[in-house]
Amino acid sequence: MYYAAMGEDIDDSLTKRKSARPGHSDRLNKLAGQDRLMIAGPHPAIDSPDPGNAGFSGSLIVAEFDSLEQAKSWADTDPYVTAGVYQKVSVKPYKRVL
């Protein structure tokens, strides 16, 4: 089943995001290589595809896991979590319709 992980950034998270990005990207690429990643990306802090120094306000990841517990465990160990980029992470079941 698919699960949506939604992270909400702390204020001024850009520096922490940049330092944790390689590890974060590696984990997403691993899911993609296993054909389990539907979509992943950040929410720009301003209305622009390239927010520059404004940075990001959070992220959305939708991926396939065996259970909600497994999805939460995966999200809780993300480098953005351990580096303090996110102030909050929510994980919910996701039903793909279209």
Tab-separated table of N, CA and C in Angstrom, residues 7 9 17 21 24 28 39-46 48-49 51 55-61 80 86:
chain	number	residue	atom	x	y	z
A	7	GLY	N	6.483	16.259	5.594
A	7	GLY	CA	7.343	16.920	6.567
A	7	GLY	C	7.148	18.417	6.532
A	9	ASP	N	8.954	21.907	7.585
A	9	ASP	CA	10.268	22.448	7.940
A	9	ASP	C	10.220	23.385	9.137
A	17	ARG	N	18.923	21.673	5.286
A	17	ARG	CA	18.477	20.887	4.136
A	17	ARG	C	19.662	20.569	3.217
A	21	ARG	N	20.835	16.792	2.421
A	21	ARG	CA	20.254	16.386	1.137
A	21	ARG	C	20.875	15.131	0.527
A	24	HIS	N	19.360	12.110	2.224
A	24	HIS	CA	17.916	12.101	1.940
A	24	HIS	C	17.676	11.607	0.508
A	28	LEU	N	15.687	8.152	-1.150
A	28	LEU	CA	14.621	8.246	-2.147
A	28	LEU	C	14.996	7.489	-3.411
A	39	ILE	N	6.072	9.595	-5.834
A	39	ILE	CA	6.394	11.007	-6.013
A	39	ILE	C	7.145	11.498	-4.785
A	40	ALA	N	8.008	12.470	-4.993
A	40	ALA	CA	8.727	13.079	-3.869
A	40	ALA	C	9.190	14.463	-4.283
A	41	GLY	N	9.087	15.399	-3.349
A	41	GLY	CA	9.576	16.730	-3.638
A	41	GLY	C	9.261	17.711	-2.528
A	42	PRO	N	9.940	18.864	-2.573
A	42	PRO	CA	9.748	19.878	-1.546
A	42	PRO	C	8.642	20.870	-1.918
A	43	HIS	N	8.179	21.581	-0.902
A	43	HIS	CA	7.224	22.681	-1.079
A	43	HIS	C	8.016	23.990	-0.997
A	44	PRO	N	8.178	24.704	-2.122
A	44	PRO	CA	8.877	25.994	-2.061
A	44	PRO	C	8.187	26.941	-1.077
A	45	ALA	N	8.974	27.713	-0.356
A	45	ALA	CA	8.439	28.646	0.635
A	45	ALA	C	7.754	29.848	-0.007
A	46	ILE	N	8.050	30.077	-1.289
A	46	ILE	CA	7.399	31.159	-2.033
A	46	ILE	C	6.844	30.570	-3.324
A	48	SER	N	7.292	29.969	-6.406
A	48	SER	CA	8.318	29.915	-7.445
A	48	SER	C	8.916	28.515	-7.476
A	49	PRO	N	9.193	27.983	-8.663
A	49	PRO	CA	9.841	26.672	-8.712
A	49	PRO	C	11.277	26.689	-8.184
A	51	PRO	N	12.937	28.766	-5.299
A	51	PRO	CA	12.728	29.774	-4.269
A	51	PRO	C	13.994	30.461	-3.780
A	55	GLY	N	14.011	29.268	0.397
A	55	GLY	CA	14.031	27.859	0.797
A	55	GLY	C	12.694	27.170	0.650
A	56	PHE	N	12.437	26.246	1.551
A	56	PHE	CA	11.284	25.371	1.454
A	56	PHE	C	10.532	25.319	2.781
A	57	SER	N	9.250	24.997	2.696
A	57	SER	CA	8.419	24.930	3.908
A	57	SER	C	8.128	23.492	4.324
A	58	GLY	N	8.492	22.537	3.488
A	58	GLY	CA	8.238	21.133	3.808
A	58	GLY	C	8.444	20.256	2.594
A	59	SER	N	8.026	18.999	2.732
A	59	SER	CA	8.198	18.023	1.652
A	59	SER	C	7.044	17.041	1.649
A	60	LEU	N	6.846	16.409	0.495
A	60	LEU	CA	5.868	15.339	0.343
A	60	LEU	C	6.558	14.143	-0.304
A	61	ILE	N	6.368	12.980	0.292
A	61	ILE	CA	6.867	11.726	-0.279
A	61	ILE	C	5.705	10.749	-0.260
A	80	TYR	N	16.621	14.205	6.932
A	80	TYR	CA	16.036	15.506	7.236
A	80	TYR	C	15.469	15.537	8.654
A	86	TYR	N	13.000	19.027	9.715
A	86	TYR	CA	11.559	18.990	9.936
A	86	TYR	C	11.224	19.228	11.401
